[in-house]
CSV table of C-alpha atoms in Angstrom, one decimal:
chain,number,residue,atom,x,y,z
A,4,MET,CA,11.6,-51.8,18.5
A,5,THR,CA,12.9,-53.7,21.5
A,6,ASP,CA,15.3,-56.7,21.2
A,7,ASP,CA,13.7,-59.2,23.6
A,8,SER,CA,17.0,-61.1,24.0
A,9,THR,CA,18.6,-58.1,25.7
A,10,ALA,CA,15.5,-56.8,27.5
A,11,ALA,CA,15.4,-59.9,29.7
A,12,GLY,CA,18.5,-58.7,31.6
A,13,PRO,CA,21.2,-60.9,33.2
A,14,THR,CA,19.1,-64.1,33.3
A,15,ALA,CA,19.0,-64.2,29.5
A,16,ARG,CA,21.8,-66.4,28.0
A,17,THR,CA,22.2,-67.4,24.4
A,18,HIS,CA,25.5,-69.3,24.9
A,19,PRO,CA,26.0,-72.5,26.9
A,20,PRO,CA,25.8,-72.0,30.6
A,21,LYS,CA,28.9,-71.4,32.6
A,22,THR,CA,29.9,-73.4,35.6
A,23,ALA,CA,30.8,-72.0,39.0
A,24,ILE,CA,31.8,-73.5,42.3
A,25,VAL,CA,30.6,-71.6,45.4
A,26,THR,CA,31.9,-72.5,48.8
A,27,GLY,CA,30.1,-71.6,52.0
A,28,ALA,CA,26.8,-72.2,50.2
A,29,SER,CA,24.8,-73.5,53.2
A,30,THR,CA,24.2,-70.1,54.7
A,31,GLY,CA,24.7,-66.3,54.4
A,32,ILE,CA,26.6,-64.8,51.5
A,33,GLY,CA,27.6,-68.1,50.0
A,34,GLU,CA,24.0,-69.4,49.9
A,35,ALA,CA,22.8,-66.1,48.4
A,36,THR,CA,25.6,-66.1,45.8
A,37,ALA,CA,24.7,-69.7,44.7
A,38,ARG,CA,21.1,-68.6,44.4
A,39,GLU,CA,22.0,-65.5,42.3
A,40,LEU,CA,24.3,-67.3,39.9
A,41,SER,CA,21.6,-70.0,39.5
A,42,ARG,CA,19.1,-67.3,38.7
A,43,ARG,CA,21.5,-65.9,36.1
A,44,GLY,CA,21.7,-69.3,34.4
A,45,TRP,CA,25.0,-70.6,35.7
A,46,ILE,CA,25.5,-74.3,36.5
A,47,VAL,CA,26.4,-74.0,40.2
A,48,TYR,CA,28.1,-76.5,42.5
A,49,ALA,CA,27.0,-75.5,46.0
A,50,VAL,CA,29.7,-76.5,48.5
A,51,ALA,CA,29.6,-76.6,52.3
A,52,ARG,CA,29.7,-79.1,55.1
A,53,ARG,CA,26.0,-79.2,56.0
A,54,ALA,CA,24.4,-81.6,53.5
A,55,ASP,CA,20.8,-81.0,54.6
A,56,ARG,CA,20.9,-77.3,53.9
A,57,LEU,CA,22.6,-77.9,50.5
A,58,GLU,CA,19.8,-80.3,49.6
A,59,ASP,CA,17.2,-77.7,50.4
A,60,LEU,CA,19.1,-75.2,48.3
A,61,SER,CA,19.3,-77.6,45.4
A,62,LYS,CA,15.6,-78.3,45.5
A,63,GLU,CA,14.8,-74.6,45.3
A,64,THR,CA,17.4,-73.5,42.8
A,65,GLY,CA,18.7,-76.4,40.8
A,66,ALA,CA,22.2,-75.9,42.2
A,67,ILE,CA,24.2,-79.1,42.6
A,68,ALA,CA,24.7,-79.9,46.3
A,69,VAL,CA,28.2,-81.2,47.1
A,70,PRO,CA,29.0,-81.7,50.8
A,71,CYS,CA,32.6,-80.9,51.4
A,72,ASP,CA,34.9,-79.7,54.2
A,73,ILE,CA,37.3,-77.3,52.5
A,74,THR,CA,39.8,-77.8,55.4
A,75,SER,CA,40.2,-81.4,54.3
A,76,GLU,CA,42.5,-82.1,51.4
A,77,ALA,CA,40.8,-85.4,50.7
A,78,ASP,CA,37.3,-83.7,50.5
A,79,VAL,CA,38.7,-81.0,48.2
A,80,SER,CA,40.3,-83.6,45.9
A,81,THR,CA,37.1,-85.6,45.7
A,82,LEU,CA,35.2,-82.4,44.9
A,83,ARG,CA,37.7,-81.5,42.1
A,84,ASP,CA,37.6,-85.0,40.6
A,85,ARG,CA,33.8,-85.0,40.5
A,86,VAL,CA,33.3,-81.6,39.1
A,87,LEU,CA,35.9,-82.0,36.3
A,88,HIS,CA,34.5,-85.4,35.5
A,89,GLU,CA,31.0,-84.1,35.1
A,90,GLN,CA,31.8,-80.7,33.5
A,91,GLY,CA,35.3,-81.0,32.0
A,92,THR,CA,36.1,-77.5,33.2
A,93,ILE,CA,34.9,-74.7,35.3
A,94,ASP,CA,34.5,-71.0,34.6
A,95,ALA,CA,34.6,-69.5,38.1
A,96,LEU,CA,35.6,-70.5,41.6
A,97,LEU,CA,34.0,-68.3,44.3
A,98,ASN,CA,35.7,-68.8,47.7
A,99,ILE,CA,32.9,-67.4,49.9
A,100,SER,CA,33.4,-69.7,52.9
A,101,GLY,CA,35.0,-68.1,56.0
A,102,GLY,CA,34.1,-66.7,59.3
A,103,ALA,CA,35.2,-65.3,62.7
A,104,ARG,CA,35.4,-66.9,66.1
A,105,GLY,CA,35.8,-64.8,69.2
A,106,ALA,CA,36.2,-61.1,69.9
A,107,ASP,CA,39.0,-61.3,72.4
A,108,TRP,CA,41.9,-58.8,72.5
A,109,VAL,CA,45.2,-60.3,71.5
A,110,ALA,CA,46.3,-60.4,75.2
A,111,ASN,CA,43.5,-62.9,75.8
A,112,ALA,CA,43.6,-64.7,72.4
A,113,LYS,CA,42.5,-68.3,72.3
A,114,ASP,CA,44.6,-70.7,70.2
A,115,ALA,CA,41.6,-72.7,69.1
A,116,ASP,CA,39.7,-69.6,67.7
A,117,TRP,CA,42.8,-68.4,65.8
A,118,ASP,CA,43.5,-71.8,64.4
A,119,TRP,CA,40.0,-72.3,63.2
A,120,MET,CA,39.9,-68.8,61.5
A,121,TYR,CA,43.2,-69.5,59.7
A,122,GLN,CA,42.2,-73.0,58.6
A,123,VAL,CA,38.9,-71.8,57.1
A,124,ASN,CA,39.7,-68.4,55.8
A,125,VAL,CA,43.2,-69.0,54.5
A,126,LEU,CA,44.1,-72.6,54.2
A,127,GLY,CA,40.7,-73.7,53.0
A,128,THR,CA,40.7,-71.0,50.3
A,129,MET,CA,44.2,-72.0,49.3
A,130,ARG,CA,43.3,-75.7,49.0
A,131,MET,CA,40.3,-74.9,46.8
A,132,THR,CA,42.3,-72.5,44.6
A,133,ARG,CA,45.2,-74.9,44.3
A,134,ALA,CA,42.8,-77.7,43.3
A,135,PHE,CA,41.1,-75.8,40.5
A,136,VAL,CA,43.7,-73.4,39.1
A,137,PRO,CA,44.9,-76.0,36.5
A,138,ALA,CA,41.3,-76.2,35.1
A,139,LEU,CA,40.9,-72.5,35.2
A,140,ARG,CA,44.1,-72.0,33.3
A,141,GLU,CA,43.0,-74.6,30.7
A,142,ASN,CA,39.6,-72.9,30.4
A,143,GLY,CA,41.4,-69.8,29.0
A,144,GLU,CA,39.0,-67.4,30.7
A,145,GLY,CA,38.8,-68.6,34.3
A,146,THR,CA,38.0,-66.5,37.3
A,147,VAL,CA,38.8,-66.8,41.0
A,148,LEU,CA,36.8,-64.7,43.4
A,149,ASN,CA,37.8,-64.5,47.1
A,150,LEU,CA,35.5,-62.9,49.6
A,151,THR,CA,37.6,-61.2,52.3
A,152,SER,CA,36.4,-58.3,54.5
A,153,ILE,CA,37.1,-54.7,55.5
A,154,ALA,CA,38.8,-56.6,58.3
A,155,ALA,CA,41.5,-57.3,55.7
A,156,GLN,CA,42.1,-53.5,55.4
A,157,ARG,CA,42.3,-52.2,58.9
A,158,GLY,CA,42.7,-53.7,62.4
A,159,TYR,CA,40.4,-53.1,65.3
A,160,GLU,CA,40.1,-53.9,68.9
A,161,GLY,CA,38.9,-57.5,69.4
A,162,GLY,CA,39.5,-58.3,65.8
A,163,GLY,CA,43.1,-59.5,66.0
A,164,GLY,CA,42.5,-63.1,65.0
A,165,TYR,CA,40.0,-62.3,62.2
A,166,ASN,CA,42.2,-59.4,61.0
A,167,ALA,CA,45.1,-61.7,60.8
A,168,ALA,CA,43.2,-64.3,58.8
A,169,LYS,CA,41.6,-61.8,56.4
A,170,PHE,CA,44.9,-59.8,55.9
A,171,ALA,CA,46.5,-63.1,55.0
A,172,GLU,CA,43.7,-64.0,52.6
A,173,HIS,CA,44.0,-60.5,51.0
A,174,GLY,CA,47.8,-60.9,50.6
A,175,PHE,CA,47.3,-64.4,49.1
A,176,THR,CA,44.7,-63.0,46.6
A,177,GLU,CA,47.1,-60.2,45.5
A,178,ALA,CA,49.9,-62.7,44.9
A,179,LEU,CA,47.5,-65.0,43.0
A,180,ARG,CA,46.5,-62.2,40.7
A,181,LEU,CA,50.1,-61.5,39.8
A,182,GLU,CA,50.9,-65.2,39.3
A,183,GLU,CA,47.9,-66.0,37.2
A,184,ALA,CA,47.7,-62.9,34.9
A,185,GLU,CA,49.8,-64.6,32.2
A,186,HIS,CA,47.3,-67.5,32.2
A,187,ASN,CA,44.4,-65.1,31.7
A,188,VAL,CA,42.9,-66.2,35.0
A,189,ARG,CA,41.0,-63.2,36.5
A,190,VAL,CA,41.3,-62.8,40.2
A,191,VAL,CA,38.7,-60.7,42.1
A,192,GLU,CA,38.5,-59.7,45.7
A,193,ILE,CA,35.2,-58.6,47.3
A,194,ALA,CA,35.6,-57.0,50.8
A,195,PRO,CA,32.3,-56.5,52.6
A,196,GLY,CA,31.7,-54.3,55.6
A,197,LEU,CA,28.8,-54.8,58.0
A,198,VAL,CA,26.5,-57.5,56.7
A,199,HIS,CA,23.5,-58.8,58.6
A,200,THR,CA,23.6,-62.6,58.1
A,201,PRO,CA,21.9,-65.3,60.1
A,202,GLU,CA,25.1,-66.8,61.5
A,203,PHE,CA,28.2,-64.7,61.2
A,204,SER,CA,28.0,-62.7,64.5
A,205,LEU,CA,26.2,-65.5,66.3
A,206,MET,CA,29.2,-67.8,65.6
A,207,ARG,CA,31.6,-65.1,66.5
A,208,MET,CA,29.9,-64.5,69.8
A,209,GLY,CA,29.9,-68.2,70.7
A,210,GLY,CA,26.1,-68.5,70.3
A,211,ASP,CA,25.3,-65.5,72.5
A,212,VAL,CA,22.2,-64.2,70.8
A,213,GLU,CA,22.1,-60.9,72.7
A,214,ALA,CA,25.7,-60.1,72.0
A,215,ALA,CA,25.2,-61.0,68.3
A,216,GLN,CA,22.2,-58.7,68.0
A,217,LYS,CA,24.2,-55.8,69.5
A,218,VAL,CA,26.5,-55.8,66.4
A,219,TYR,CA,23.6,-54.6,64.3
A,220,ALA,CA,21.7,-52.6,66.9
A,221,GLY,CA,20.5,-49.2,65.7
A,222,VAL,CA,22.0,-49.6,62.2
A,223,GLU,CA,19.0,-48.7,59.9
A,224,ARG,CA,20.1,-50.6,56.9
A,225,PRO,CA,23.1,-52.9,57.1
A,226,LEU,CA,24.1,-54.9,54.1
A,227,THR,CA,22.3,-58.2,53.4
A,228,SER,CA,23.6,-61.4,52.1
A,229,GLU,CA,21.7,-60.7,48.9
A,230,ASP,CA,23.4,-57.3,48.5
A,231,VAL,CA,26.9,-58.9,48.5
A,232,ALA,CA,25.8,-61.8,46.4
A,233,GLU,CA,24.7,-59.5,43.7
A,234,VAL,CA,28.1,-57.8,43.6
A,235,CYS,CA,29.9,-61.2,43.5
A,236,ALA,CA,27.7,-62.5,40.7
A,237,PHE,CA,28.1,-59.2,38.8
A,238,ALA,CA,31.9,-59.5,39.1
A,239,VAL,CA,32.1,-63.0,37.6
A,240,ASP,CA,29.4,-62.2,35.0
A,241,LEU,CA,31.3,-59.3,33.5
A,242,PRO,CA,33.1,-59.8,30.2
A,243,HIS,CA,36.3,-61.6,31.1
A,244,HIS,CA,38.7,-58.7,30.2
A,245,VAL,CA,37.0,-56.6,32.9
A,246,ASN,CA,38.5,-57.3,36.3
A,247,LEU,CA,37.2,-55.8,39.5
A,248,ASP,CA,40.4,-56.3,41.3
A,249,LEU,CA,39.2,-55.2,44.7
A,250,VAL,CA,35.7,-54.0,45.6
A,251,THR,CA,34.9,-52.7,49.1
A,252,VAL,CA,31.2,-52.9,49.9
A,253,LYS,CA,29.8,-51.1,53.0
A,254,PRO,CA,26.4,-49.9,54.0
A,255,VAL,CA,26.1,-46.1,53.8
A,256,ALA,CA,25.7,-46.1,57.6
A,257,GLN,CA,29.3,-47.5,57.9
A,258,ALA,CA,31.4,-44.6,56.8
A,259,ALA,CA,34.6,-46.4,57.9
A,260,PRO,CA,35.3,-49.7,59.7
A,261,HIS,CA,35.3,-47.9,63.0
A,262,LYS,CA,32.4,-45.4,62.3
A,263,VAL,CA,28.9,-46.9,62.2
A,264,LEU,CA,25.9,-44.7,62.5
A,265,ARG,CA,23.4,-46.0,64.9
A,266,LYS,CA,19.9,-44.6,65.7
A,267,GLN,CA,18.6,-44.7,69.2
């Protein structure tokens, strides 16, 4: 005899829905993660700068669209006040927002590119975390998930600025885990490898479509946004005492950051 309550899988919930904030929700992994958590029955606050895309996501999934620039302290404070007023608490903060600009070697580094990467990947993640840690502590079983990259594990030519930002985010995440363990706040790091998303490489290559396409050329099955989103959702949906401290996710074709199998 089958118990229908368990047969339905991860979408079945018999307890009140949990609340998550997902940044970077207007595109790529952030959008896919907001969709996946909504599918699993979470109340999702979808956060990004592009209001039109968030509204489309909201109509499709029921996620709550909240336009917010995570590099703005005022925007983050307004977001915090709204969410806590409406929900009282949150269960998970998923810092997905991030990105790369430029592929210059360090000798040709552009200040503006490096500054943007540090602002978004590091300081934006810090501001969001700082704003919501008190609520996560009060919750008693809160989770912070930071999306970094295999660029946080090994440097490579042309990656200096992105390496620097993601190494910093990785170090910040390790420190946060140590600091918040006594408050029972679970801290997770997901580090993807090659993911074929609509905008990541296009932004990195300054809008050069041909250069962006070469990043994935010949790779039979790179990761998709949905692949990584499933890992993120799984990590925060696990029983709270189970912590996936660091998960590195690569396509099979990417044996190492510097070794990617490409078919002619």
